[in-house]
């Protein structure tokens, strides 16, 4: 009987220890909100709220599929011509909004944290074996935004990030998202767009903007192309999408953000 | 075909077709506004980054002046020894005049003349230039600085941040004569191809405010501005800014653009003058 008591006591202690470990892990790693493509991993409800606000944008106006390529179309001037329309209704603007969401601005800590976070890129590509990743850091929110091509290693990504930045008073958040391609492919796609489509668009009478033409956006995980017409006709839109859809790199990527907005470059 | 010539031909064709969009090279001419520190327009000897320079040239019997910002101090090692110069925006140098005079800060005093610049000094695929200065002019590996939180009046430039390590979200600060010291974050990398050559991250979008007169400004990051050795890393040379137009015709600023420092240096075959490894 005494032996039985000992066994029960050991089991009880072991169970309690297990519960405590799980609780500690929960405290350490916080809540995980998971959707089909996104994990928000944070231990600060305030930051989580702000991040979810970030993920609401950008708001696209239309989705059109041309020759199998899915185009997300943005017409910011339909929503006004000021900065507000740009910030909510274009991918670049949404990223700026997200990056600057914290009104207190950039904290001194951000510089130091930013330096630490640069090593993520190396870790994700070399140690986790991802060919394609994008790592963005959101100052003020102390948030790391990781985009990877598949969700098989989400836990590893989150654990590594949290494990390496908890020294910074434990308020770092991680957003992991699955995107069709990472920074490298995104950059290559930007290059291919410029090389294969820039002149064709211009020859077709479509204004495009050098210096603001194509950019990879970690928020959407897509390349964003700016077409310099604020209020395009249906014919303009169709012409643009036809030319872009013929680009082999766009075909391969399968999707693209297209912003119709007259942008001037001043120097 | 060079990057610049693509740009020029694009601009030309846009003009011809009277398209809705215009690529405007607004070299100068905007009045100084914003929170520019007065000290940025003073005479600085030794020369440092982040201060006012004026480009002056005569073409077709007309004198033109453009003002911009001195980016960083750089150098080239030649067979005749080390040659120091300034990094700034290429478009400060005239395309048409044989020679452009470079003054710091303004051309009202002949003693302010620091260099002669030629069209050939411009980079091939970035809008930047390395302009050798007169040998008797001293330089320091610093940029102008002003902050309510620190009494530092300059930052030593201690390293460059190559594009490989620049990431979306990195805090960066621009020190320009047009709009003063403004901070923001990197929001994207634009790449272009030219004649089959792929240039990755040739232009960087960032969120800090900039305007006319900020061309050539130093863009820095990793700032530590505590005395006695305030310092920072060089991230790039400011190129321009993107804006949309409101119905009343006013500009609505959207974001700024800079050329990454390693691209600028490679394009101009120059090295950055860094502290404390500089030997001058």
mmCIF file of N, CA and C in Angstrom, chain A residues 14-109:
data_model
loop_
_atom_site.group_PDB
_atom_site.id
_atom_site.type_symbol
_atom_site.label_atom_id
_atom_site.label_comp_id
_atom_site.label_asym_id
_atom_site.label_seq_id
_atom_site.Cartn_x
_atom_site.Cartn_y
_atom_site.Cartn_z
ATOM 1 N N UNK A 14 4.586 14.348 -11.044
ATOM 2 C CA UNK A 14 4.952 14.405 -12.463
ATOM 3 C C UNK A 14 3.886 15.146 -13.260
ATOM 4 N N UNK A 15 2.602 14.841 -12.953
ATOM 5 C CA UNK A 15 1.507 15.519 -13.668
ATOM 6 C C UNK A 15 1.548 17.015 -13.419
ATOM 7 N N UNK A 16 1.747 17.340 -12.120
ATOM 8 C CA UNK A 16 1.781 18.762 -11.760
ATOM 9 C C UNK A 16 2.936 19.469 -12.476
ATOM 10 N N UNK A 17 4.094 18.770 -12.490
ATOM 11 C CA UNK A 17 5.256 19.345 -13.164
ATOM 12 C C UNK A 17 4.948 19.573 -14.633
ATOM 13 N N UNK A 18 4.301 18.575 -15.248
ATOM 14 C CA UNK A 18 3.963 18.683 -16.664
ATOM 15 C C UNK A 18 3.050 19.881 -16.912
ATOM 16 N N UNK A 19 2.045 20.003 -16.019
ATOM 17 C CA UNK A 19 1.106 21.131 -16.150
ATOM 18 C C UNK A 19 1.869 22.448 -16.028
ATOM 19 N N UNK A 20 2.778 22.484 -15.030
ATOM 20 C CA UNK A 20 3.537 23.712 -14.821
ATOM 21 C C UNK A 20 4.414 24.038 -16.040
ATOM 22 N N UNK A 21 5.019 22.980 -16.601
ATOM 23 C CA UNK A 21 5.860 23.193 -17.789
ATOM 24 C C UNK A 21 5.024 23.746 -18.942
ATOM 25 N N UNK A 22 3.852 23.133 -19.141
ATOM 26 C CA UNK A 22 2.970 23.591 -20.230
ATOM 27 C C UNK A 22 2.561 25.039 -20.001
ATOM 28 N N UNK A 23 2.236 25.346 -18.692
ATOM 29 C CA UNK A 23 1.846 26.729 -18.386
ATOM 30 C C UNK A 23 3.003 27.678 -18.662
ATOM 31 N N UNK A 24 4.202 27.232 -18.266
ATOM 32 C CA UNK A 24 5.377 28.081 -18.488
ATOM 33 C C UNK A 24 5.596 28.301 -19.980
ATOM 34 N N UNK A 25 5.445 27.210 -20.749
ATOM 35 C CA UNK A 25 5.619 27.335 -22.196
ATOM 36 C C UNK A 25 4.585 28.274 -22.789
ATOM 37 N N UNK A 26 3.352 28.173 -22.278
ATOM 38 C CA UNK A 26 2.285 29.033 -22.770
ATOM 39 C C UNK A 26 2.619 30.488 -22.476
ATOM 40 N N UNK A 27 3.125 30.722 -21.235
ATOM 41 C CA UNK A 27 3.482 32.084 -20.875
ATOM 42 C C UNK A 27 4.611 32.580 -21.765
ATOM 43 N N UNK A 28 5.556 31.659 -21.996
ATOM 44 C CA UNK A 28 6.720 32.051 -22.773
ATOM 45 C C UNK A 28 6.363 32.353 -24.222
ATOM 46 N N UNK A 29 5.571 31.484 -24.791
ATOM 47 C CA UNK A 29 5.299 31.632 -26.212
ATOM 48 C C UNK A 29 3.977 32.339 -26.530
ATOM 49 N N UNK A 30 3.164 32.524 -25.521
ATOM 50 C CA UNK A 30 1.954 33.301 -25.738
ATOM 51 C C UNK A 30 0.906 32.578 -26.550
ATOM 52 N N UNK A 31 -0.067 33.336 -26.975
ATOM 53 C CA UNK A 31 -1.161 32.745 -27.742
ATOM 54 C C UNK A 31 -0.802 32.683 -29.206
ATOM 55 N N UNK A 32 -1.285 31.668 -29.828
ATOM 56 C CA UNK A 32 -1.048 31.537 -31.259
ATOM 57 C C UNK A 32 -2.393 31.597 -31.978
ATOM 58 N N UNK A 33 -2.504 32.543 -32.863
ATOM 59 C CA UNK A 33 -3.719 32.655 -33.656
ATOM 60 C C UNK A 33 -3.386 32.153 -35.049
ATOM 61 N N UNK A 34 -4.051 31.138 -35.464
ATOM 62 C CA UNK A 34 -3.658 30.519 -36.725
ATOM 63 C C UNK A 34 -4.802 30.540 -37.725
ATOM 64 N N UNK A 35 -4.461 30.871 -38.933
ATOM 65 C CA UNK A 35 -5.430 30.732 -40.014
ATOM 66 C C UNK A 35 -4.763 29.853 -41.066
ATOM 67 N N UNK A 36 -5.373 29.777 -42.213
ATOM 68 C CA UNK A 36 -4.810 28.892 -43.214
ATOM 69 C C UNK A 36 -3.435 29.355 -43.683
ATOM 70 N N UNK A 37 -3.212 30.627 -43.633
ATOM 71 C CA UNK A 37 -1.934 31.095 -44.165
ATOM 72 C C UNK A 37 -1.123 31.916 -43.168
ATOM 73 N N UNK A 38 -1.683 32.233 -42.035
ATOM 74 C CA UNK A 38 -1.001 33.193 -41.177
ATOM 75 C C UNK A 38 -0.982 32.739 -39.728
ATOM 76 N N UNK A 39 0.144 32.925 -39.090
ATOM 77 C CA UNK A 39 0.182 32.760 -37.644
ATOM 78 C C UNK A 39 0.598 34.085 -37.041
ATOM 79 N N UNK A 40 -0.178 34.575 -36.124
ATOM 80 C CA UNK A 40 0.260 35.734 -35.356
ATOM 81 C C UNK A 40 0.677 35.196 -34.010
ATOM 82 N N UNK A 41 1.890 35.411 -33.658
ATOM 83 C CA UNK A 41 2.395 34.862 -32.421
ATOM 84 C C UNK A 41 2.865 36.008 -31.558
ATOM 85 N N UNK A 42 2.162 36.249 -30.503
ATOM 86 C CA UNK A 42 2.473 37.430 -29.723
ATOM 87 C C UNK A 42 2.148 37.192 -28.258
ATOM 88 N N UNK A 43 2.808 37.930 -27.390
ATOM 89 C CA UNK A 43 2.486 37.820 -25.972
ATOM 90 C C UNK A 43 1.937 39.129 -25.437
ATOM 91 N N UNK A 44 1.617 40.052 -26.322
ATOM 92 C CA UNK A 44 1.069 41.328 -25.889
ATOM 93 C C UNK A 44 -0.275 41.557 -26.580
ATOM 94 N N UNK A 45 -1.372 41.563 -25.826
ATOM 95 C CA UNK A 45 -2.679 41.762 -26.457
ATOM 96 C C UNK A 45 -2.753 43.069 -27.236
ATOM 97 N N UNK A 46 -2.086 44.098 -26.724
ATOM 98 C CA UNK A 46 -2.135 45.395 -27.398
ATOM 99 C C UNK A 46 -1.467 45.302 -28.777
ATOM 100 N N UNK A 47 -0.305 44.625 -28.782
ATOM 101 C CA UNK A 47 0.407 44.472 -30.047
ATOM 102 C C UNK A 47 -0.383 43.575 -30.984
ATOM 103 N N UNK A 48 -0.985 42.529 -30.430
ATOM 104 C CA UNK A 48 -1.773 41.629 -31.268
ATOM 105 C C UNK A 48 -2.914 42.383 -31.949
ATOM 106 N N UNK A 49 -3.531 43.284 -31.192
ATOM 107 C CA UNK A 49 -4.629 44.083 -31.741
ATOM 108 C C UNK A 49 -4.134 44.927 -32.908
ATOM 109 N N UNK A 50 -2.962 45.559 -32.684
ATOM 110 C CA UNK A 50 -2.425 46.426 -33.727
ATOM 111 C C UNK A 50 -2.025 45.616 -34.964
ATOM 112 N N UNK A 51 -1.472 44.431 -34.713
ATOM 113 C CA UNK A 51 -1.064 43.602 -35.844
ATOM 114 C C UNK A 51 -2.255 43.135 -36.660
ATOM 115 N N UNK A 52 -3.306 42.799 -35.955
ATOM 116 C CA UNK A 52 -4.494 42.369 -36.696
ATOM 117 C C UNK A 52 -5.038 43.516 -37.532
ATOM 118 N N UNK A 53 -4.882 44.739 -37.000
ATOM 119 C CA UNK A 53 -5.277 45.913 -37.779
ATOM 120 C C UNK A 53 -4.401 46.030 -39.022
ATOM 121 N N UNK A 54 -3.100 45.730 -38.857
ATOM 122 C CA UNK A 54 -2.180 45.756 -40.003
ATOM 123 C C UNK A 54 -2.643 44.790 -41.084
ATOM 124 N N UNK A 55 -3.055 43.599 -40.635
ATOM 125 C CA UNK A 55 -3.378 42.551 -41.593
ATOM 126 C C UNK A 55 -4.692 42.802 -42.329
ATOM 127 N N UNK A 56 -5.451 43.801 -41.871
ATOM 128 C CA UNK A 56 -6.698 44.147 -42.585
ATOM 129 C C UNK A 56 -6.405 44.824 -43.919
ATOM 130 N N UNK A 57 -5.213 45.421 -44.016
ATOM 131 C CA UNK A 57 -4.860 46.164 -45.216
ATOM 132 C C UNK A 57 -3.709 45.465 -45.915
ATOM 133 N N UNK A 58 -3.519 45.683 -47.194
ATOM 134 C CA UNK A 58 -4.222 46.613 -48.062
ATOM 135 C C UNK A 58 -5.572 46.066 -48.525
ATOM 136 N N UNK A 59 -6.438 46.977 -48.905
ATOM 137 C CA UNK A 59 -7.745 46.579 -49.417
ATOM 138 C C UNK A 59 -7.708 46.662 -50.940
ATOM 139 N N UNK A 60 -7.860 45.508 -51.582
ATOM 140 C CA UNK A 60 -7.878 45.556 -53.045
ATOM 141 C C UNK A 60 -9.303 45.802 -53.529
ATOM 142 N N UNK A 61 -9.396 46.357 -54.731
ATOM 143 C CA UNK A 61 -10.717 46.705 -55.260
ATOM 144 C C UNK A 61 -11.319 45.599 -56.108
ATOM 145 N N UNK A 62 -10.456 44.896 -56.819
ATOM 146 C CA UNK A 62 -10.983 43.838 -57.686
ATOM 147 C C UNK A 62 -9.962 42.716 -57.786
ATOM 148 N N UNK A 63 -10.448 41.531 -58.039
ATOM 149 C CA UNK A 63 -9.553 40.415 -58.390
ATOM 150 C C UNK A 63 -9.961 39.923 -59.773
ATOM 151 N N UNK A 64 -8.998 39.876 -60.654
ATOM 152 C CA UNK A 64 -9.283 39.449 -62.022
ATOM 153 C C UNK A 64 -8.307 38.339 -62.400
ATOM 154 N N UNK A 65 -8.796 37.312 -63.039
ATOM 155 C CA UNK A 65 -7.914 36.247 -63.499
ATOM 156 C C UNK A 65 -7.787 36.342 -65.022
ATOM 157 N N UNK A 66 -6.563 36.481 -65.489
ATOM 158 C CA UNK A 66 -6.296 36.557 -66.929
ATOM 159 C C UNK A 66 -5.276 35.480 -67.273
ATOM 160 N N UNK A 67 -5.649 34.620 -68.187
ATOM 161 C CA UNK A 67 -4.743 33.520 -68.608
ATOM 162 C C UNK A 67 -4.179 32.764 -67.411
ATOM 163 N N UNK A 68 -4.981 32.548 -66.429
ATOM 164 C CA UNK A 68 -4.545 31.769 -65.278
ATOM 165 C C UNK A 68 -3.790 32.575 -64.226
ATOM 166 N N UNK A 69 -3.522 33.840 -64.489
ATOM 167 C CA UNK A 69 -2.817 34.680 -63.509
ATOM 168 C C UNK A 69 -3.845 35.496 -62.714
ATOM 169 N N UNK A 70 -3.694 35.453 -61.399
ATOM 170 C CA UNK A 70 -4.636 36.165 -60.546
ATOM 171 C C UNK A 70 -4.086 37.567 -60.254
ATOM 172 N N UNK A 71 -4.805 38.581 -60.678
ATOM 173 C CA UNK A 71 -4.376 39.957 -60.455
ATOM 174 C C UNK A 71 -5.222 40.597 -59.359
ATOM 175 N N UNK A 72 -4.556 41.144 -58.358
ATOM 176 C CA UNK A 72 -5.233 41.947 -57.339
ATOM 177 C C UNK A 72 -5.125 43.399 -57.784
ATOM 178 N N UNK A 73 -6.254 44.035 -58.048
ATOM 179 C CA UNK A 73 -6.231 45.387 -58.604
ATOM 180 C C UNK A 73 -6.568 46.421 -57.525
ATOM 181 N N UNK A 74 -5.814 47.488 -57.528
ATOM 182 C CA UNK A 74 -6.007 48.578 -56.558
ATOM 183 C C UNK A 74 -6.236 49.874 -57.326
ATOM 184 N N UNK A 75 -7.310 50.562 -56.968
ATOM 185 C CA UNK A 75 -7.600 51.871 -57.563
ATOM 186 C C UNK A 75 -7.724 52.880 -56.420
ATOM 187 N N UNK A 76 -6.614 53.304 -55.828
ATOM 188 C CA UNK A 76 -6.689 54.151 -54.628
ATOM 189 C C UNK A 76 -7.427 55.467 -54.847
ATOM 190 N N UNK A 77 -7.367 55.986 -56.073
ATOM 191 C CA UNK A 77 -8.031 57.274 -56.306
ATOM 192 C C UNK A 77 -9.552 57.156 -56.298
ATOM 193 N N UNK A 78 -10.058 55.941 -56.323
ATOM 194 C CA UNK A 78 -11.510 55.776 -56.134
ATOM 195 C C UNK A 78 -11.890 56.107 -54.689
ATOM 196 N N UNK A 79 -10.884 56.070 -53.822
ATOM 197 C CA UNK A 79 -11.148 56.296 -52.398
ATOM 198 C C UNK A 79 -10.625 57.654 -51.939
ATOM 199 N N UNK A 80 -10.300 58.533 -52.870
ATOM 200 C CA UNK A 80 -9.767 59.844 -52.523
ATOM 201 C C UNK A 80 -8.375 60.007 -53.091
ATOM 202 N N UNK A 81 -7.900 61.249 -53.100
ATOM 203 C CA UNK A 81 -6.594 61.490 -53.709
ATOM 204 C C UNK A 81 -5.529 61.820 -52.677
ATOM 205 N N UNK A 82 -5.883 61.755 -51.405
ATOM 206 C CA UNK A 82 -4.930 62.121 -50.366
ATOM 207 C C UNK A 82 -4.099 60.949 -49.902
ATOM 208 N N UNK A 83 -3.347 61.181 -48.855
ATOM 209 C CA UNK A 83 -2.441 60.155 -48.330
ATOM 210 C C UNK A 83 -3.217 58.990 -47.718
ATOM 211 N N UNK A 84 -4.380 59.303 -47.167
ATOM 212 C CA UNK A 84 -5.196 58.268 -46.532
ATOM 213 C C UNK A 84 -5.534 57.155 -47.521
ATOM 214 N N UNK A 85 -5.922 57.555 -48.725
ATOM 215 C CA UNK A 85 -6.280 56.561 -49.747
ATOM 216 C C UNK A 85 -5.071 55.721 -50.109
ATOM 217 N N UNK A 86 -3.920 56.371 -50.217
ATOM 218 C CA UNK A 86 -2.684 55.651 -50.540
ATOM 219 C C UNK A 86 -2.350 54.651 -49.443
ATOM 220 N N UNK A 87 -2.499 55.083 -48.180
ATOM 221 C CA UNK A 87 -2.083 54.237 -47.064
ATOM 222 C C UNK A 87 -2.958 53.001 -46.903
ATOM 223 N N UNK A 88 -4.239 53.114 -47.214
ATOM 224 C CA UNK A 88 -5.134 51.975 -47.010
ATOM 225 C C UNK A 88 -5.299 51.109 -48.249
ATOM 226 N N UNK A 89 -5.215 51.739 -49.408
ATOM 227 C CA UNK A 89 -5.648 51.037 -50.618
ATOM 228 C C UNK A 89 -4.525 50.750 -51.609
ATOM 229 N N UNK A 90 -3.265 50.788 -51.126
ATOM 230 C CA UNK A 90 -2.161 50.269 -51.940
ATOM 231 C C UNK A 90 -1.299 49.405 -51.024
ATOM 232 N N UNK A 91 -0.666 48.389 -51.559
ATOM 233 C CA UNK A 91 0.184 47.537 -50.714
ATOM 234 C C UNK A 91 1.334 48.303 -50.067
ATOM 235 N N UNK A 92 1.993 49.176 -50.835
ATOM 236 C CA UNK A 92 3.088 49.954 -50.240
ATOM 237 C C UNK A 92 2.568 50.847 -49.126
ATOM 238 N N UNK A 93 1.438 51.500 -49.371
ATOM 239 C CA UNK A 93 0.862 52.376 -48.351
ATOM 240 C C UNK A 93 0.484 51.589 -47.105
ATOM 241 N N UNK A 94 -0.075 50.400 -47.314
ATOM 242 C CA UNK A 94 -0.475 49.572 -46.165
ATOM 243 C C UNK A 94 0.742 49.172 -45.346
ATOM 244 N N UNK A 95 1.818 48.890 -46.045
ATOM 245 C CA UNK A 95 3.046 48.519 -45.321
ATOM 246 C C UNK A 95 3.549 49.714 -44.500
ATOM 247 N N UNK A 96 3.496 50.900 -45.098
ATOM 248 C CA UNK A 96 3.911 52.097 -44.353
ATOM 249 C C UNK A 96 3.022 52.260 -43.121
ATOM 250 N N UNK A 97 1.718 52.108 -43.305
ATOM 251 C CA UNK A 97 0.780 52.236 -42.173
ATOM 252 C C UNK A 97 1.155 51.260 -41.076
ATOM 253 N N UNK A 98 1.407 50.033 -41.488
ATOM 254 C CA UNK A 98 1.705 48.996 -40.516
ATOM 255 C C UNK A 98 3.018 49.297 -39.800
ATOM 256 N N UNK A 99 3.991 49.720 -40.587
ATOM 257 C CA UNK A 99 5.301 49.995 -39.998
ATOM 258 C C UNK A 99 5.245 51.179 -39.049
ATOM 259 N N UNK A 100 4.338 52.096 -39.304
ATOM 260 C CA UNK A 100 4.291 53.314 -38.488
ATOM 261 C C UNK A 100 3.076 53.343 -37.567
ATOM 262 N N UNK A 101 2.486 52.176 -37.359
ATOM 263 C CA UNK A 101 1.249 52.143 -36.585
ATOM 264 C C UNK A 101 1.442 52.639 -35.163
ATOM 265 N N UNK A 102 2.581 52.359 -34.607
ATOM 266 C CA UNK A 102 2.832 52.799 -33.252
ATOM 267 C C UNK A 102 3.156 54.288 -33.260
ATOM 268 N N UNK A 103 2.276 55.067 -32.675
ATOM 269 C CA UNK A 103 2.411 56.519 -32.745
ATOM 270 C C UNK A 103 3.680 57.015 -32.065
ATOM 271 N N UNK A 104 4.194 56.223 -31.143
ATOM 272 C CA UNK A 104 5.404 56.680 -30.451
ATOM 273 C C UNK A 104 6.624 56.601 -31.362
ATOM 274 N N UNK A 105 6.449 56.030 -32.538
ATOM 275 C CA UNK A 105 7.528 56.017 -33.510
ATOM 276 C C UNK A 105 8.594 54.999 -33.190
ATOM 277 N N UNK A 106 9.750 55.251 -33.726
ATOM 278 C CA UNK A 106 10.834 54.288 -33.608
ATOM 279 C C UNK A 106 11.510 54.434 -32.250
ATOM 280 N N UNK A 107 11.596 53.353 -31.537
ATOM 281 C CA UNK A 107 12.228 53.382 -30.227
ATOM 282 C C UNK A 107 13.720 53.143 -30.376
ATOM 283 N N UNK A 108 14.509 53.663 -29.424
ATOM 284 C CA UNK A 108 15.952 53.414 -29.487
ATOM 285 C C UNK A 108 16.258 51.923 -29.542
ATOM 286 N N UNK A 109 15.407 51.152 -28.887
ATOM 287 C CA UNK A 109 15.590 49.702 -28.864
ATOM 288 C C UNK A 109 15.547 49.114 -30.272
#
